[in-house]
Amino acid sequence: MMDHARDLASVQEATERLLTAVGELDNAAVTDQSRLPGWTRGHVLAHLARNADALVNVLEGRPMYASAEARDADIERDARRPLDAHIADVRESAARFHAAGLVPADWSRTVELRNGVTDTASRLPFRRWAEVELHHVDLGIGYELEDVPQEFTEREIDFLAQRFAGHADVPATRLTDGTRAWSTGRERDEEAVTVTGTAADLLGWLAGRRDGAALTVAGGTLPALPPL
């Protein structure tokens, strides 16, 4: 089982890193384009806050979001707020998530997220950690995939490799940073494509944050990954 208590502490640390960096911005910077198509930095911050509350819903047995439309509407509503409002919202929603994570519970239970996706409750803190780290990078304010904790990088590569494992549209693929290796894609009924690069570049490609141009591919071409 995942160590949810340790991951909760990692979420707190990642959130503080993000809030410290965001605190150096100004109101104009919040309205600038983020690295996510169609989203300003305000959209990213609004999403982070609403995601924390959505995960509280999951922990407490409610639907993650009332609907996809409501989720999108809440982000649009909050995106245009001034910087101070964003910082307060991210901080307060993060505190609500942390408090919910401290409540004694059966962490082995199955919970439901968006679009019918299920997982064990113990994985929710790590999922939140991924939201904070990757969206910190998405803000485009100087925090890069090379800056995220090594533990997170390795675990997120493992998580995403498992997510694409067995996917009919992804050929059998071996991922390596030269010291560690992961497998993903279809069952090994064929010679695997080997994709080599730094851990940050592998993570960027798997997470849809980089195009894979920095990776080296042997035994075929770089697989096209389905949307997350």
mmCIF file of C-alpha atoms in Angstrom:
data_model
loop_
_atom_site.group_PDB
_atom_site.id
_atom_site.type_symbol
_atom_site.label_atom_id
_atom_site.label_comp_id
_atom_site.label_asym_id
_atom_site.label_seq_id
_atom_site.Cartn_x
_atom_site.Cartn_y
_atom_site.Cartn_z
ATOM 1 C CA MET A 1 0.000 0.000 0.000
ATOM 2 C CA MET A 2 1.082 3.565 -0.638
ATOM 3 C CA ASP A 3 2.380 5.547 2.343
ATOM 4 C CA HIS A 4 -0.399 8.133 2.213
ATOM 5 C CA ALA A 5 0.828 9.980 5.321
ATOM 6 C CA ARG A 6 4.281 10.492 3.814
ATOM 7 C CA ASP A 7 2.724 11.597 0.536
ATOM 8 C CA LEU A 8 0.518 14.104 2.378
ATOM 9 C CA ALA A 9 3.681 15.666 3.789
ATOM 10 C CA SER A 10 5.192 15.762 0.290
ATOM 11 C CA VAL A 11 2.066 17.513 -0.995
ATOM 12 C CA GLN A 12 2.456 20.172 1.696
ATOM 13 C CA GLU A 13 6.094 20.751 0.749
ATOM 14 C CA ALA A 14 5.257 20.972 -2.962
ATOM 15 C CA THR A 15 2.403 23.376 -2.259
ATOM 16 C CA GLU A 16 4.636 25.667 -0.245
ATOM 17 C CA ARG A 17 7.209 25.683 -3.074
ATOM 18 C CA LEU A 18 4.494 26.646 -5.512
ATOM 19 C CA LEU A 19 2.987 29.337 -3.297
ATOM 20 C CA THR A 20 6.408 30.864 -2.612
ATOM 21 C CA ALA A 21 7.100 31.073 -6.344
ATOM 22 C CA VAL A 22 3.630 32.402 -7.180
ATOM 23 C CA GLY A 23 4.029 35.026 -4.470
ATOM 24 C CA GLU A 24 6.746 36.644 -6.602
ATOM 25 C CA LEU A 25 4.263 37.326 -9.414
ATOM 26 C CA ASP A 26 1.936 40.276 -9.866
ATOM 27 C CA ASN A 27 -1.658 40.581 -11.035
ATOM 28 C CA ALA A 28 -0.629 41.081 -14.646
ATOM 29 C CA ALA A 29 1.433 37.893 -14.653
ATOM 30 C CA VAL A 30 -1.601 35.889 -13.513
ATOM 31 C CA THR A 31 -3.403 36.822 -16.737
ATOM 32 C CA ASP A 32 -0.478 35.727 -18.944
ATOM 33 C CA GLN A 33 -0.662 32.507 -20.941
ATOM 34 C CA SER A 34 0.508 29.389 -19.109
ATOM 35 C CA ARG A 35 2.143 26.453 -20.874
ATOM 36 C CA LEU A 36 -1.255 24.749 -21.153
ATOM 37 C CA PRO A 37 -3.087 25.659 -24.372
ATOM 38 C CA GLY A 38 -5.984 28.025 -23.741
ATOM 39 C CA TRP A 39 -5.223 28.487 -20.055
ATOM 40 C CA THR A 40 -3.738 31.508 -18.346
ATOM 41 C CA ARG A 41 -1.788 31.128 -15.124
ATOM 42 C CA GLY A 42 -5.011 32.100 -13.394
ATOM 43 C CA HIS A 43 -6.731 29.080 -14.933
ATOM 44 C CA VAL A 44 -3.954 26.800 -13.639
ATOM 45 C CA LEU A 45 -4.186 28.236 -10.119
ATOM 46 C CA ALA A 46 -7.980 28.044 -10.118
ATOM 47 C CA HIS A 47 -7.790 24.416 -11.232
ATOM 48 C CA LEU A 48 -5.323 23.583 -8.475
ATOM 49 C CA ALA A 49 -7.645 24.986 -5.825
ATOM 50 C CA ARG A 50 -10.767 23.289 -7.180
ATOM 51 C CA ASN A 51 -8.883 20.003 -7.607
ATOM 52 C CA ALA A 52 -7.994 20.013 -3.913
ATOM 53 C CA ASP A 53 -11.651 20.452 -3.009
ATOM 54 C CA ALA A 54 -12.625 17.773 -5.530
ATOM 55 C CA LEU A 55 -10.271 15.293 -3.867
ATOM 56 C CA VAL A 56 -11.821 16.156 -0.502
ATOM 57 C CA ASN A 57 -15.132 15.185 -2.071
ATOM 58 C CA VAL A 58 -13.649 11.844 -3.100
ATOM 59 C CA LEU A 59 -12.191 11.184 0.342
ATOM 60 C CA GLU A 60 -15.552 11.958 1.937
ATOM 61 C CA GLY A 61 -17.535 9.739 -0.427
ATOM 62 C CA ARG A 62 -19.031 12.359 -2.737
ATOM 63 C CA PRO A 63 -18.668 12.694 -6.523
ATOM 64 C CA MET A 64 -15.388 14.371 -7.438
ATOM 65 C CA TYR A 65 -17.188 17.082 -9.444
ATOM 66 C CA ALA A 66 -20.887 17.786 -9.851
ATOM 67 C CA SER A 67 -20.324 17.485 -13.618
ATOM 68 C CA ALA A 68 -17.667 18.155 -16.227
ATOM 69 C CA GLU A 69 -19.489 21.367 -17.096
ATOM 70 C CA ALA A 70 -19.512 22.525 -13.483
ATOM 71 C CA ARG A 71 -15.790 21.786 -13.174
ATOM 72 C CA ASP A 72 -14.970 23.872 -16.244
ATOM 73 C CA ALA A 73 -17.316 26.680 -15.182
ATOM 74 C CA ASP A 74 -15.698 26.927 -11.744
ATOM 75 C CA ILE A 75 -12.241 27.243 -13.298
ATOM 76 C CA GLU A 76 -13.418 29.933 -15.718
ATOM 77 C CA ARG A 77 -15.163 31.790 -12.890
ATOM 78 C CA ASP A 78 -12.084 31.847 -10.677
ATOM 79 C CA ALA A 79 -9.354 32.321 -13.280
ATOM 80 C CA ARG A 80 -9.647 36.110 -13.505
ATOM 81 C CA ARG A 81 -9.206 36.832 -9.810
ATOM 82 C CA PRO A 82 -6.294 38.913 -8.503
ATOM 83 C CA LEU A 83 -3.126 37.221 -7.310
ATOM 84 C CA ASP A 84 -3.892 37.503 -3.598
ATOM 85 C CA ALA A 85 -7.222 35.732 -4.063
ATOM 86 C CA HIS A 86 -5.540 32.897 -5.957
ATOM 87 C CA ILE A 87 -2.864 32.464 -3.313
ATOM 88 C CA ALA A 88 -5.411 32.400 -0.499
ATOM 89 C CA ASP A 89 -7.616 29.921 -2.364
ATOM 90 C CA VAL A 90 -4.782 27.530 -3.193
ATOM 91 C CA ARG A 91 -3.510 27.680 0.387
ATOM 92 C CA GLU A 92 -6.930 27.236 2.016
ATOM 93 C CA SER A 93 -8.071 24.459 -0.305
ATOM 94 C CA ALA A 94 -4.754 22.669 0.234
ATOM 95 C CA ALA A 95 -5.321 22.885 3.985
ATOM 96 C CA ARG A 96 -8.790 21.351 3.562
ATOM 97 C CA PHE A 97 -7.328 18.475 1.582
ATOM 98 C CA HIS A 98 -4.599 17.912 4.162
ATOM 99 C CA ALA A 99 -7.126 17.905 6.999
ATOM 100 C CA ALA A 100 -9.315 15.410 5.149
ATOM 101 C CA GLY A 101 -6.266 13.216 4.637
ATOM 102 C CA LEU A 102 -5.575 13.113 8.366
ATOM 103 C CA VAL A 103 -8.999 11.695 9.240
ATOM 104 C CA PRO A 104 -8.709 8.008 10.261
ATOM 105 C CA ALA A 105 -10.108 5.906 7.419
ATOM 106 C CA ASP A 106 -9.798 2.669 5.507
ATOM 107 C CA TRP A 107 -7.080 3.707 3.094
ATOM 108 C CA SER A 108 -7.336 0.419 1.211
ATOM 109 C CA ARG A 109 -10.864 1.215 0.036
ATOM 110 C CA THR A 110 -11.656 1.872 -3.602
ATOM 111 C CA VAL A 111 -12.702 5.402 -4.517
ATOM 112 C CA GLU A 112 -14.041 6.867 -7.764
ATOM 113 C CA LEU A 113 -12.540 9.870 -9.514
ATOM 114 C CA ARG A 114 -13.551 11.490 -12.815
ATOM 115 C CA ASN A 115 -14.916 9.628 -15.817
ATOM 116 C CA GLY A 116 -15.377 6.390 -13.905
ATOM 117 C CA VAL A 117 -11.687 6.055 -12.989
ATOM 118 C CA THR A 118 -11.200 4.179 -9.719
ATOM 119 C CA ASP A 119 -8.209 3.899 -7.417
ATOM 120 C CA THR A 120 -7.390 3.090 -3.823
ATOM 121 C CA ALA A 121 -7.807 5.924 -1.351
ATOM 122 C CA SER A 122 -4.147 5.615 -0.376
ATOM 123 C CA ARG A 123 -3.088 6.828 -3.839
ATOM 124 C CA LEU A 124 -4.998 10.110 -3.640
ATOM 125 C CA PRO A 125 -2.231 12.061 -1.872
ATOM 126 C CA PHE A 126 0.230 11.004 -4.566
ATOM 127 C CA ARG A 127 -2.251 12.023 -7.252
ATOM 128 C CA ARG A 128 -2.518 15.425 -5.594
ATOM 129 C CA TRP A 129 1.270 15.655 -5.409
ATOM 130 C CA ALA A 130 1.358 15.099 -9.166
ATOM 131 C CA GLU A 131 -1.175 17.879 -9.716
ATOM 132 C CA VAL A 132 0.907 20.347 -7.712
ATOM 133 C CA GLU A 133 4.297 19.463 -9.219
ATOM 134 C CA LEU A 134 3.209 19.271 -12.858
ATOM 135 C CA HIS A 135 1.029 22.375 -12.731
ATOM 136 C CA HIS A 136 3.847 24.290 -11.021
ATOM 137 C CA VAL A 137 5.850 23.528 -14.168
ATOM 138 C CA ASP A 138 2.857 24.458 -16.334
ATOM 139 C CA LEU A 139 2.813 27.959 -14.843
ATOM 140 C CA GLY A 140 6.012 28.739 -16.752
ATOM 141 C CA ILE A 141 7.607 30.731 -13.953
ATOM 142 C CA GLY A 142 11.027 29.089 -13.778
ATOM 143 C CA TYR A 143 10.203 25.736 -12.188
ATOM 144 C CA GLU A 144 11.079 22.919 -14.570
ATOM 145 C CA LEU A 145 10.776 19.144 -14.578
ATOM 146 C CA GLU A 146 14.469 19.015 -13.707
ATOM 147 C CA ASP A 147 13.600 20.817 -10.446
ATOM 148 C CA VAL A 148 10.965 18.429 -9.106
ATOM 149 C CA PRO A 149 12.050 15.949 -6.393
ATOM 150 C CA GLN A 150 13.733 12.821 -7.736
ATOM 151 C CA GLU A 151 11.372 10.590 -5.772
ATOM 152 C CA PHE A 152 8.374 12.184 -7.462
ATOM 153 C CA THR A 153 9.912 11.914 -10.928
ATOM 154 C CA GLU A 154 10.638 8.200 -10.553
ATOM 155 C CA ARG A 155 7.239 7.411 -9.073
ATOM 156 C CA GLU A 156 5.342 9.430 -11.659
ATOM 157 C CA ILE A 157 7.219 7.726 -14.503
ATOM 158 C CA ASP A 158 6.255 4.413 -12.935
ATOM 159 C CA PHE A 159 2.625 5.543 -12.549
ATOM 160 C CA LEU A 160 2.352 6.718 -16.155
ATOM 161 C CA ALA A 161 4.156 3.659 -17.509
ATOM 162 C CA GLN A 162 1.569 1.519 -15.719
ATOM 163 C CA ARG A 163 -1.221 3.709 -17.067
ATOM 164 C CA PHE A 164 -0.202 3.012 -20.674
ATOM 165 C CA ALA A 165 0.674 -0.650 -20.024
ATOM 166 C CA GLY A 166 -1.429 -2.977 -22.145
ATOM 167 C CA HIS A 167 -2.772 -0.098 -24.251
ATOM 168 C CA ALA A 168 -3.540 -1.441 -27.715
ATOM 169 C CA ASP A 169 -2.366 1.754 -29.431
ATOM 170 C CA VAL A 170 1.043 1.872 -27.722
ATOM 171 C CA PRO A 171 3.689 -0.601 -28.928
ATOM 172 C CA ALA A 172 5.698 -2.561 -26.395
ATOM 173 C CA THR A 173 8.123 0.045 -25.081
ATOM 174 C CA ARG A 174 11.100 -0.015 -22.738
ATOM 175 C CA LEU A 175 11.944 3.269 -21.031
ATOM 176 C CA THR A 176 15.310 3.929 -19.462
ATOM 177 C CA ASP A 177 17.316 6.820 -18.103
ATOM 178 C CA GLY A 178 20.485 4.719 -18.231
ATOM 179 C CA THR A 179 20.213 3.380 -14.697
ATOM 180 C CA ARG A 180 16.524 2.530 -14.249
ATOM 181 C CA ALA A 181 14.067 0.944 -16.651
ATOM 182 C CA TRP A 182 10.288 0.796 -17.041
ATOM 183 C CA SER A 183 8.022 -1.104 -19.435
ATOM 184 C CA THR A 184 4.812 0.133 -20.988
ATOM 185 C CA GLY A 185 2.552 -0.395 -23.974
ATOM 186 C CA ARG A 186 1.323 -3.685 -25.418
ATOM 187 C CA GLU A 187 2.406 -7.083 -24.166
ATOM 188 C CA ARG A 188 5.842 -8.157 -25.329
ATOM 189 C CA ASP A 189 4.645 -10.196 -28.322
ATOM 190 C CA GLU A 190 7.077 -8.167 -30.417
ATOM 191 C CA GLU A 191 10.475 -6.553 -30.023
ATOM 192 C CA ALA A 192 10.153 -3.574 -27.699
ATOM 193 C CA VAL A 193 10.993 -0.061 -28.763
ATOM 194 C CA THR A 194 13.616 1.357 -26.401
ATOM 195 C CA VAL A 195 13.269 5.009 -25.418
ATOM 196 C CA THR A 196 16.252 6.520 -23.607
ATOM 197 C CA GLY A 197 16.644 9.931 -21.999
ATOM 198 C CA THR A 198 16.933 11.800 -18.756
ATOM 199 C CA ALA A 199 14.291 11.097 -16.154
ATOM 200 C CA ALA A 200 12.955 14.635 -16.623
ATOM 201 C CA ASP A 201 12.617 14.158 -20.394
ATOM 202 C CA LEU A 202 10.962 10.761 -19.968
ATOM 203 C CA LEU A 203 8.503 12.246 -17.498
ATOM 204 C CA GLY A 204 7.848 15.218 -19.750
ATOM 205 C CA TRP A 205 7.027 12.966 -22.685
ATOM 206 C CA LEU A 206 4.831 10.570 -20.690
ATOM 207 C CA ALA A 207 2.975 13.459 -19.025
ATOM 208 C CA GLY A 208 2.414 15.335 -22.284
ATOM 209 C CA ARG A 209 4.655 18.224 -21.266
ATOM 210 C CA ARG A 210 7.447 17.594 -23.816
ATOM 211 C CA ASP A 211 7.390 16.309 -27.376
ATOM 212 C CA GLY A 212 10.099 13.705 -26.873
ATOM 213 C CA ALA A 213 12.581 15.416 -29.203
ATOM 214 C CA ALA A 214 15.325 15.045 -26.581
ATOM 215 C CA LEU A 215 14.804 11.283 -26.317
ATOM 216 C CA THR A 216 16.745 8.610 -28.210
ATOM 217 C CA VAL A 217 14.707 5.800 -29.776
ATOM 218 C CA ALA A 218 15.948 2.377 -30.865
ATOM 219 C CA GLY A 219 13.983 -0.386 -32.545
ATOM 220 C CA GLY A 220 11.343 1.848 -34.052
ATOM 221 C CA THR A 221 9.917 5.337 -33.829
ATOM 222 C CA LEU A 222 8.833 7.230 -30.737
ATOM 223 C CA PRO A 223 5.350 5.923 -29.877
ATOM 224 C CA ALA A 224 2.413 8.290 -30.031
ATOM 225 C CA LEU A 225 0.835 8.323 -26.583
ATOM 226 C CA PRO A 226 -2.927 8.665 -26.101
ATOM 227 C CA PRO A 227 -4.210 11.652 -24.105
ATOM 228 C CA LEU A 228 -4.054 11.347 -20.328
#
